[in-house]
Coordinates of C-alpha atoms and ligand atoms in Angstrom, one line a residue:
M631 CA 229.5 339.7 373.1
T632 CA 231.8 340.7 376.1
M633 CA 232.0 338.4 379.1
T634 CA 230.1 341.0 381.3
A635 CA 227.3 341.2 378.7
H636 CA 227.1 337.4 378.7
N637 CA 226.8 337.4 382.5
I638 CA 224.1 340.1 382.4
L639 CA 222.2 338.2 379.8
E640 CA 222.3 335.1 381.9
K641 CA 220.9 336.9 385.0
L642 CA 218.2 338.6 382.9
E643 CA 217.1 335.3 381.4
S644 CA 216.6 333.9 384.9
V645 CA 213.7 336.3 385.4
L646 CA 212.7 337.5 381.9
T647 CA 212.0 335.8 378.6
P648 CA 215.1 335.4 376.3
F649 CA 213.4 337.9 373.9
E650 CA 213.0 340.6 376.6
A651 CA 216.5 340.0 377.9
A652 CA 218.1 340.4 374.4
A653 CA 216.0 343.5 373.7
Y654 CA 217.3 345.3 376.9
L655 CA 220.9 344.4 376.3
P656 CA 222.0 347.2 373.9
L657 CA 220.7 349.9 376.2
I658 CA 222.3 348.3 379.2
E659 CA 225.6 348.2 377.5
K660 CA 225.3 351.8 376.5
I661 CA 224.5 352.9 380.0
N662 CA 227.4 350.8 381.5
R663 CA 229.9 352.4 379.0
L664 CA 228.6 355.9 379.8
K665 CA 228.7 355.5 383.6
K666 CA 232.4 354.6 383.3
E667 CA 233.1 357.7 381.1
K668 CA 231.2 359.9 383.5
N669 CA 232.8 358.4 386.7
A670 CA 229.3 357.6 387.9
V671 CA 228.0 354.9 390.3
I672 CA 224.5 353.5 389.9
L673 CA 222.7 352.6 393.2
V674 CA 219.6 350.4 392.7
H675 CA 216.9 349.7 395.2
N676 CA 215.5 346.1 395.5
Y677 CA 212.2 347.2 394.1
Q678 CA 213.6 348.2 390.7
T679 CA 212.7 346.2 387.6
P680 CA 215.0 343.2 386.7
E681 CA 216.7 345.0 383.7
I682 CA 217.8 347.8 386.0
Y683 CA 218.6 345.6 389.0
H684 CA 220.6 343.0 387.1
G685 CA 221.7 345.1 384.1
I686 CA 223.3 348.4 385.4
A687 CA 223.6 348.3 389.2
D688 CA 226.9 348.9 390.8
F689 CA 225.2 348.3 394.2
T690 CA 221.8 346.9 395.0
G691 CA 220.1 346.9 398.4
D692 CA 217.4 348.4 400.7
S693 CA 217.4 351.9 402.0
L694 CA 219.9 351.4 404.8
G695 CA 222.3 349.4 402.6
L696 CA 222.2 352.0 399.9
S697 CA 222.6 354.9 402.3
R698 CA 225.7 353.2 403.7
Q699 CA 227.1 352.7 400.2
A700 CA 226.4 356.3 399.2
A701 CA 228.3 357.6 402.2
N702 CA 231.5 355.8 401.2
L703 CA 231.5 356.4 397.4
D704 CA 234.3 358.3 395.8
C705 CA 233.0 359.2 392.4
E706 CA 231.7 362.3 390.5
R707 CA 228.1 361.3 390.2
I708 CA 225.6 358.9 391.9
V709 CA 222.6 357.9 389.8
F710 CA 220.0 356.7 392.2
C711 CA 217.5 354.2 390.8
G712 CA 214.9 354.4 393.5
V713 CA 212.5 357.1 394.8
H714 CA 213.2 360.7 395.6
F715 CA 213.6 360.5 399.4
M716 CA 216.3 357.8 398.9
A717 CA 218.3 360.1 396.5
E718 CA 218.0 362.9 399.1
T719 CA 219.4 360.5 401.8
A720 CA 222.3 359.7 399.5
K721 CA 222.9 363.4 399.0
L722 CA 222.8 364.0 402.8
L723 CA 225.5 361.4 403.4
N724 CA 227.7 362.3 400.4
P725 CA 227.2 366.1 400.1
S726 CA 230.2 366.7 397.9
T727 CA 229.0 364.3 395.1
K728 CA 226.4 365.2 392.5
V729 CA 223.4 362.9 393.1
L730 CA 221.0 362.4 390.2
I731 CA 217.5 360.8 390.1
P732 CA 216.3 359.8 386.6
D733 CA 212.7 361.0 387.3
L734 CA 211.8 363.7 389.7
D735 CA 208.3 362.3 390.0
A736 CA 209.5 359.1 391.6
G737 CA 207.9 359.8 394.9
C738 CA 206.4 357.6 397.7
S739 CA 203.0 357.5 399.4
L740 CA 204.7 357.4 402.8
S741 CA 207.0 360.3 402.4
E742 CA 204.2 362.4 400.8
S743 CA 201.8 361.6 403.7
I744 CA 203.3 364.0 406.2
T745 CA 204.2 367.7 406.2
V746 CA 206.6 369.7 408.4
E747 CA 203.5 371.3 410.0
D748 CA 202.1 367.8 410.9
V749 CA 205.4 367.0 412.7
R750 CA 205.4 370.3 414.5
A751 CA 201.8 369.7 415.6
L752 CA 202.7 366.3 417.0
K753 CA 205.7 367.7 418.9
A754 CA 203.6 370.5 420.3
E755 CA 201.0 367.9 421.5
H756 CA 203.6 365.6 423.0
P757 CA 206.4 367.9 424.3
G758 CA 209.7 366.1 425.1
V759 CA 208.7 362.9 423.3
P760 CA 211.5 361.9 420.9
V761 CA 210.6 361.9 417.2
V762 CA 211.7 358.8 415.3
C763 CA 211.2 359.1 411.5
Y764 CA 211.3 356.3 409.1
V765 CA 213.8 356.8 406.3
N766 CA 210.9 357.1 403.9
T767 CA 210.6 360.8 404.6
T768 CA 211.8 364.0 402.9
A769 CA 214.9 365.8 404.2
A770 CA 212.6 368.5 405.6
I771 CA 210.9 365.9 407.8
K772 CA 214.2 364.3 408.9
A773 CA 215.3 367.7 409.9
E774 CA 212.4 367.9 412.3
S775 CA 213.2 364.5 413.8
D776 CA 215.6 363.3 416.5
I777 CA 216.6 360.1 414.8
C778 CA 215.9 358.2 411.6
C779 CA 215.3 354.5 411.2
T780 CA 214.7 351.9 408.5
S781 CA 212.4 348.8 408.6
G782 CA 215.5 346.7 409.3
N783 CA 216.6 348.6 412.5
A784 CA 213.4 350.4 413.7
A785 CA 212.9 348.2 416.8
R786 CA 216.6 348.5 417.8
I787 CA 216.5 352.3 417.3
V788 CA 213.3 352.8 419.3
K789 CA 214.7 350.5 422.2
S790 CA 218.0 352.4 422.2
L791 CA 216.2 355.6 423.2
G792 CA 215.3 354.1 426.6
V793 CA 211.9 355.9 426.7
D794 CA 208.4 354.6 427.2
R795 CA 206.9 356.6 424.3
V796 CA 208.0 357.8 420.9
I797 CA 206.5 359.8 418.1
F798 CA 206.9 357.5 415.2
I799 CA 206.4 359.0 411.7
P800 CA 205.0 358.6 409.0
D801 CA 204.2 354.9 408.7
E802 CA 201.3 354.0 411.0
Y803 CA 201.6 350.3 410.4
L804 CA 205.4 350.1 410.9
G805 CA 205.0 352.2 414.1
K806 CA 202.4 349.8 415.5
N807 CA 204.5 346.8 414.5
V808 CA 207.5 348.3 416.2
A809 CA 205.4 349.1 419.3
R810 CA 204.3 345.5 419.6
E811 CA 207.8 344.2 419.2
T812 CA 209.4 346.6 421.7
G813 CA 206.7 347.4 424.2
V814 CA 207.4 351.1 423.6
K815 CA 204.2 353.2 422.9
A816 CA 204.2 354.7 419.4
I817 CA 202.3 357.9 418.7
T818 CA 201.7 357.5 415.0
H819 CA 200.6 359.5 412.0
P820 CA 198.2 358.0 409.4
G821 CA 200.8 357.4 406.7
R822 CA 200.7 354.2 404.7
C823 CA 202.6 352.5 402.0
M824 CA 200.2 352.2 399.1
V825 CA 201.7 348.8 398.1
H826 CA 202.0 347.1 401.5
E827 CA 198.6 348.3 402.9
Q828 CA 196.9 346.2 400.2
F829 CA 197.9 342.8 401.5
T830 CA 195.4 341.0 403.7
V831 CA 195.3 338.1 406.2
E832 CA 192.9 336.5 403.7
D833 CA 195.6 336.4 401.0
I834 CA 197.9 334.6 403.5
K835 CA 195.2 332.1 404.5
N836 CA 194.5 331.3 400.8
Y837 CA 198.1 330.6 400.0
R838 CA 198.5 328.5 403.1
E839 CA 195.6 326.4 402.1
E840 CA 196.9 326.0 398.5
F841 CA 200.5 325.3 399.5
P842 CA 200.7 323.5 402.8
G843 CA 204.1 324.2 404.5
I844 CA 204.5 327.5 402.7
E845 CA 206.6 330.0 404.6
V846 CA 205.2 333.5 404.6
V847 CA 207.7 336.4 404.6
A848 CA 206.2 339.9 405.0
H849 CA 207.5 343.5 405.0
P850 CA 206.7 345.4 408.3
E851 CA 205.0 348.2 406.3
C852 CA 202.1 345.7 406.1
S853 CA 199.3 345.9 408.6
P854 CA 199.9 344.5 412.1
A855 CA 197.3 341.7 411.4
V856 CA 199.3 340.7 408.2
V857 CA 202.6 340.8 410.1
Q858 CA 201.2 338.6 412.8
A859 CA 199.8 336.1 410.3
A860 CA 203.3 335.9 408.6
D861 CA 206.1 333.5 409.7
Y862 CA 208.7 336.3 409.4
A863 CA 208.6 340.1 409.0
G864 CA 211.6 342.2 408.2
S865 CA 213.3 344.6 405.8
T866 CA 214.1 343.6 402.3
A867 CA 217.6 342.6 403.3
G868 CA 216.3 340.7 406.3
M869 CA 213.9 338.8 404.0
V870 CA 216.8 337.7 401.8
D871 CA 218.8 336.5 404.8
H872 CA 215.7 334.7 406.2
I873 CA 215.0 332.9 403.0
A874 CA 218.6 331.8 402.7
R875 CA 218.3 330.2 406.2
S876 CA 214.8 328.8 405.7
G877 CA 214.4 325.1 404.8
A878 CA 211.0 325.7 403.3
H879 CA 210.5 325.1 399.5
H880 CA 207.4 327.2 399.0
I881 CA 207.9 330.9 400.0
M882 CA 205.1 333.5 399.9
L883 CA 206.6 337.0 399.6
V884 CA 204.3 339.7 400.9
T885 CA 206.0 342.7 399.5
E886 CA 206.5 344.7 396.3
C887 CA 206.4 342.6 393.1
S888 CA 209.8 343.5 391.6
M889 CA 211.5 342.7 394.9
S890 CA 210.0 339.2 394.6
D891 CA 211.4 338.9 391.0
N892 CA 214.8 340.0 392.1
V893 CA 214.9 337.6 395.2
R894 CA 213.6 334.8 393.0
S895 CA 216.8 335.0 390.9
L896 CA 218.9 334.5 394.1
F897 CA 217.1 331.2 395.0
P898 CA 216.4 329.3 391.8
Q899 CA 215.7 326.1 393.7
K900 CA 212.8 327.6 395.7
D901 CA 209.2 328.1 394.6
F902 CA 208.0 331.7 395.1
R903 CA 204.3 332.5 395.3
V904 CA 203.8 336.2 394.9
P905 CA 200.6 338.2 395.0
C906 CA 202.0 340.8 392.6
I907 CA 201.6 344.5 393.6
L908 CA 203.9 347.0 391.9
C909 CA 205.0 350.3 393.3
P910 CA 204.1 352.9 390.6
H911 CA 206.7 355.3 392.0
M912 CA 209.6 352.8 391.7
K913 CA 208.5 351.9 388.2
K914 CA 208.9 355.5 387.0
I915 CA 212.6 354.8 386.7
T916 CA 213.4 353.2 383.3
L917 CA 216.6 352.4 381.4
E918 CA 215.8 355.2 379.0
K919 CA 215.6 357.7 381.8
V920 CA 218.8 356.4 383.4
L921 CA 220.6 357.0 380.1
K922 CA 219.2 360.5 379.8
S923 CA 220.2 361.2 383.4
L924 CA 223.8 360.2 382.6
E925 CA 223.9 362.1 379.3
E926 CA 222.3 365.3 380.5
D927 CA 223.3 365.2 384.2
V928 CA 219.6 365.3 385.3
Y929 CA 217.9 365.6 387.8
E930 CA 220.2 366.9 390.4
I931 CA 219.2 366.7 394.1
V932 CA 219.8 370.1 395.7
L933 CA 219.0 370.6 399.4
P934 CA 219.0 373.8 401.4
K935 CA 222.1 373.7 403.7
E936 CA 220.2 374.3 407.0
T937 CA 217.7 371.5 406.3
A938 CA 220.5 369.2 405.1
D939 CA 222.6 369.7 408.2
K940 CA 219.7 369.0 410.5
A941 CA 218.5 366.0 408.5
R942 CA 222.0 364.6 408.3
L943 CA 222.2 364.5 412.1
A944 CA 219.1 362.3 412.3
V945 CA 220.5 359.9 409.7
E946 CA 224.0 359.8 411.3
R947 CA 222.5 359.1 414.7
M948 CA 220.8 356.1 413.2
L949 CA 224.0 354.9 411.4
A950 CA 226.0 355.2 414.6
L951 CA 223.5 352.8 416.3
S952 CA 223.1 350.4 413.3
Ligands
LIG1201 S1 206.8 350.6 397.9 FE1 205.6 351.9 399.3 S2 207.2 352.7 400.7 FE2 208.3 351.9 399.0 S3 208.5 353.7 397.6 FE3 206.6 352.6 397.0 S4 205.0 353.7 398.1 FE4 206.9 354.2 399.1

């Protein structure tokens, strides 16, 4: 077994059974060989399963981190292990590189909650009010927006506009959480993350009763009530930084279940309590589909030039402020 394979196995065994880890290894090695031959880079979102996250990633991270990586890559192909809007964002920022997503059906309840017509209607109703779109949107929605944001920089982006009102799309909860934090009124759209909307204040209360001193770390796509009941709310990268600084032994992670598994492997000394809710879209990506993606060059992200040019502006404005 090569040294790299040994390292991968060690990481996998920190979150999977030895049997599961060993079963994934041949496919992982095949993918890692092929990605070198094809001059491909594999970007992996934090919500991907451990065998993808620890086995084949060249870079891991949240939407903002991966967008930044995509912009700077010098390779022939990017294989994006995440959901469709993320692969589109990578294509926007690195238009000359072929961007592949292993399953075209890997969508997102947030990005699918809003149409171009919805955004145009909001703009017509609130003329002159800037449109801030969460990165969890299609390129067509970004093209209708003034600036993009992620959960990690949303408050900073909204404040930087120096206005008293913004149209914040499509995540109603994130919009309300940002409005509370910044004091800027957010005109929202009823989009929700189908994972984060399921967590309740009652869940947090129960964990606090069972594990006194537990630190509750939540994603800001959760409802404002859940965010207020948590000790910390932030992007996936922000959560990792916060846990690294925290002195608490018990941590409750109020976010997607695989993120919790992947974070757990970074802090083996801490005790994670996780109400496990999986994102069905993220889980559409599998090792078998990544292999097919590399072998057959599927499925390529193609964007109309006019849409891409406008959408890129919204993303680049965000990156300039981040
Ligand atoms: S976890 Fe929520 S926001 Fe993220 S991809 Fe899944 S549905 Fe979309």
